[in-house]
Amino acid sequence: MSIVACLKWVSHPGEPHDERFAGMSPADQSALEFALRQAALLGTGVTAITVGPSGADKVLRDALACGATRAIRIEAPTTAAGTDVATAIADHIADAEWVWCGDYSLDRGAGSVPAFIAAHLGAEQALGVIHVDLEADGVRATRRLDGGRRELLGVRSPAVVSVEGATARLRRAGLQSLRTAADTVIEVVPATTPIHRAEFMVRPYRPRARELPAPAGDSPLDRLRLLTDAAAASAARGEMVTLEPADAAARIVQVLTDWGYLPHG
Amino acid sequence: MSTPDVDVVVVGAGPAGSCAAIVAARAGLSVVLLERGPFPGSKNMYGGVVYPRILDGLIPNWWEEAPIQRWVTRRSTMLLTDTQALTVDFRSEAWGQPPYNGATAFRPDWDHWLASHAEAAGAQLLTDTTVVGLLRDAGGAVTGVRTDRPDGDLTARVVIACDGVNSFLAKEAGLYEHTDAKHFTLGVKETLALPKEVIDERFAVRERHGVDIEILGGTGKVNGGGFLYTGLDTLAVGVVLKLPKLAAQQQRPEQIIAGLKQHPAIAPLVQGAELKEYSAHLIPEAGLTMMPKMTMPGMLVAGDAAALCLAAGIWLEGVNFAMASGMYAAEAAVEAVQKGDTSATGLAGYQRRLSDTFVLKDHRKLRRAPELVLSDRVQHLYPTMVANVVERMFHVDNPNPKPGVRRILDQERRKAGVRRRDLLRDGWTGFRSFG
């Protein structure tokens, strides 16, 4: 039974050019913690893996100090493309049964790498998980859906699970293991396929500001309600349609354009 | 007795701790350098002048790699009243060339750099690890430290406590006989951003040359002083305030900085600057009066933890004393470990080194200075008296003839309420300290 924790060495959003502030994203910390808990439950070890330059050894040493049994760094530039990162990881963990990832990293936040890894491995995937119950024969995971809904998943190996940052707090490393980890040799391996720099930065979704007409209510309270849609909360503009994937994507783009979230043309 | 985990544990990766770790590791001892912050320097706020010549032997040509902001080539001492300023300004081009004199530096950069040398020497740096207590044997000798990590005990032949101004280790060991708020000042600093070209123009410097302005007065009714240092594209402006006076006046430190920044002599220098950071830190200012016992079986205390900060008005130095004391502590620890005697006697080389060098010689020489500089007369009466004397000396009041300086001095002395014998006594104290 092999358990892998995928970690990314990320810069601090407030100090993007200072490596002293760089480290593991909260989501990756949660993923590592679940990997360690699962390893304890199943009586096995955890392999921590990262893709990056030598500075990324820091997150691997942190993982070793917390209890990971093996650490692998795939040599790559800092801003490697997510698809290439996933390919490189998947090539090195082909026999992994459980792969734990953070749902997205602090620096780019696309959350795509876990899905790509699952695709490469042909594994089940449970992405964006907010609650995890570890069991001897699998994992019960709770996913966040739109509209406050939840999805309960029974996951069996081989699987990739990505967790949100608040799902678990990474254990504090013991002093002796911290000392040992500081001197442990990290396995550095080349990527099996070329790793390219990311061509663009993916950022968390931020709707652009829209120009709205002034509300026409008689009283300030009416105008406030109109402005905030408070009175129309029950009249949501959503609609349920059943379309082929390509048509569904085109419809979503059209609606977002109509609503002002995407530019016309 | 079981074999300790390491030869030396250094607590605190500040200037004292890192220098101690460098010396001990280079001597072949196993060294662990513990730092509570996520990286060395992350907890520090000091933005002043560092005098690094003590590093000449430790890191040859340190100036080629040290993370300095500017080399101080202008040194000004400014005396302020509410509306007046008297400045003694000195400039030396020699201070802008190797081996330099002082430099402005950010401690997060400086400490990180020094700690990297400690690691290169072989010391093991462990961050995010807070030492919460001492391990001691039945006889009371220190045998290691307890950290806040699981399995957090670390035994050592010698512990070098460089844990800063509020040294919990020195206090736990009973090395401080007493601590009193009057022995401390509160340093409060604002870091202000300005373009380098603007700083160069306002302070009349070029390239990496910079200015150190030490200020007497400008802190209202709270005894203390001010400072203004030039970074590359920042200014560090702040005040150092005597704690009991600050508490008695019920004033907030940021109000006092705001007042200083509004002074006619300071306002044009900081105008238009953007506030980037506000921070505060205690400073052990009482010199010999407050110094703890620095050696006990199994442990040495260095840097701010040992109150080795020189606050003597025109001289405000701490980092050089910290680095030197760390180095000397490590040298003594190496001697003791090699002899197999880490008792107080075995570690006595530390006190001897401090006594034989500038570390304690300067403190002894200037032992009366901190009290004199922070006294009410020096803080509140003399600045007004001196500024008024100078103003009248240079005030052309024709058709009246120029008055004699002695007459002005006497008149202003009486007007300020300064007794002649106090003036003489303070003058004599100042002469003995600074002369």
mmCIF file of C-alpha atoms in Angstrom, chain B residues 77-87 214-226 260 263 313 372-393 408-409 412-413 415-418 423 426:
data_model
loop_
_atom_site.group_PDB
_atom_site.id
_atom_site.type_symbol
_atom_site.label_atom_id
_atom_site.label_comp_id
_atom_site.label_asym_id
_atom_site.label_seq_id
_atom_site.Cartn_x
_atom_site.Cartn_y
_atom_site.Cartn_z
ATOM 1 C CA THR B 77 23.680 64.770 16.398
ATOM 2 C CA MET B 78 20.606 66.934 16.636
ATOM 3 C CA LEU B 79 19.296 68.749 19.656
ATOM 4 C CA LEU B 80 15.632 69.694 19.425
ATOM 5 C CA THR B 81 13.273 71.971 21.274
ATOM 6 C CA ASP B 82 9.709 72.549 20.119
ATOM 7 C CA THR B 83 10.757 75.136 17.557
ATOM 8 C CA GLN B 84 14.551 74.980 17.424
ATOM 9 C CA ALA B 85 17.185 72.543 16.197
ATOM 10 C CA LEU B 86 20.923 72.549 16.763
ATOM 11 C CA THR B 87 22.788 70.032 14.650
ATOM 12 C CA GLU B 214 20.707 60.877 16.545
ATOM 13 C CA ILE B 215 18.314 63.244 18.253
ATOM 14 C CA LEU B 216 18.174 64.579 21.784
ATOM 15 C CA GLY B 217 14.777 66.087 22.552
ATOM 16 C CA GLY B 218 11.758 65.836 20.323
ATOM 17 C CA THR B 219 10.047 63.371 22.629
ATOM 18 C CA GLY B 220 7.933 65.863 24.550
ATOM 19 C CA LYS B 221 7.686 65.244 28.259
ATOM 20 C CA VAL B 222 8.856 61.665 27.967
ATOM 21 C CA ASN B 223 12.575 61.250 28.494
ATOM 22 C CA GLY B 224 14.301 59.617 25.581
ATOM 23 C CA GLY B 225 15.628 60.476 22.186
ATOM 24 C CA GLY B 226 14.995 60.100 18.521
ATOM 25 C CA LEU B 260 8.817 64.206 15.987
ATOM 26 C CA HIS B 263 9.087 69.075 13.942
ATOM 27 C CA GLY B 313 23.582 59.390 24.008
ATOM 28 C CA LEU B 372 23.015 61.276 32.592
ATOM 29 C CA VAL B 373 21.561 61.279 29.088
ATOM 30 C CA LEU B 374 18.111 60.261 30.286
ATOM 31 C CA SER B 375 18.089 62.632 33.275
ATOM 32 C CA ASP B 376 15.441 65.351 33.434
ATOM 33 C CA ARG B 377 17.996 68.150 33.178
ATOM 34 C CA VAL B 378 19.638 66.788 30.035
ATOM 35 C CA GLN B 379 16.280 65.922 28.553
ATOM 36 C CA HIS B 380 14.227 68.986 29.330
ATOM 37 C CA LEU B 381 16.367 71.874 30.566
ATOM 38 C CA TYR B 382 19.669 71.800 28.712
ATOM 39 C CA PRO B 383 18.264 71.537 25.168
ATOM 40 C CA THR B 384 16.214 74.696 25.649
ATOM 41 C CA MET B 385 19.092 76.463 27.340
ATOM 42 C CA VAL B 386 21.643 75.550 24.678
ATOM 43 C CA ALA B 387 19.305 76.249 21.765
ATOM 44 C CA ASN B 388 18.415 79.652 23.187
ATOM 45 C CA VAL B 389 22.080 80.472 23.696
ATOM 46 C CA VAL B 390 22.867 79.601 20.093
ATOM 47 C CA GLU B 391 19.817 81.471 18.818
ATOM 48 C CA ARG B 392 20.858 84.628 20.662
ATOM 49 C CA MET B 393 24.463 84.234 19.537
ATOM 50 C CA ILE B 408 23.978 84.921 27.320
ATOM 51 C CA LEU B 409 24.876 81.578 28.821
ATOM 52 C CA GLU B 412 19.730 81.423 29.695
ATOM 53 C CA ARG B 413 20.894 79.120 32.470
ATOM 54 C CA LYS B 415 15.925 81.361 32.646
ATOM 55 C CA ALA B 416 15.917 77.579 32.176
ATOM 56 C CA GLY B 417 16.087 77.057 35.935
ATOM 57 C CA VAL B 418 19.423 75.273 35.860
ATOM 58 C CA LEU B 423 25.484 72.230 35.438
ATOM 59 C CA ASP B 426 26.619 67.140 34.931
#
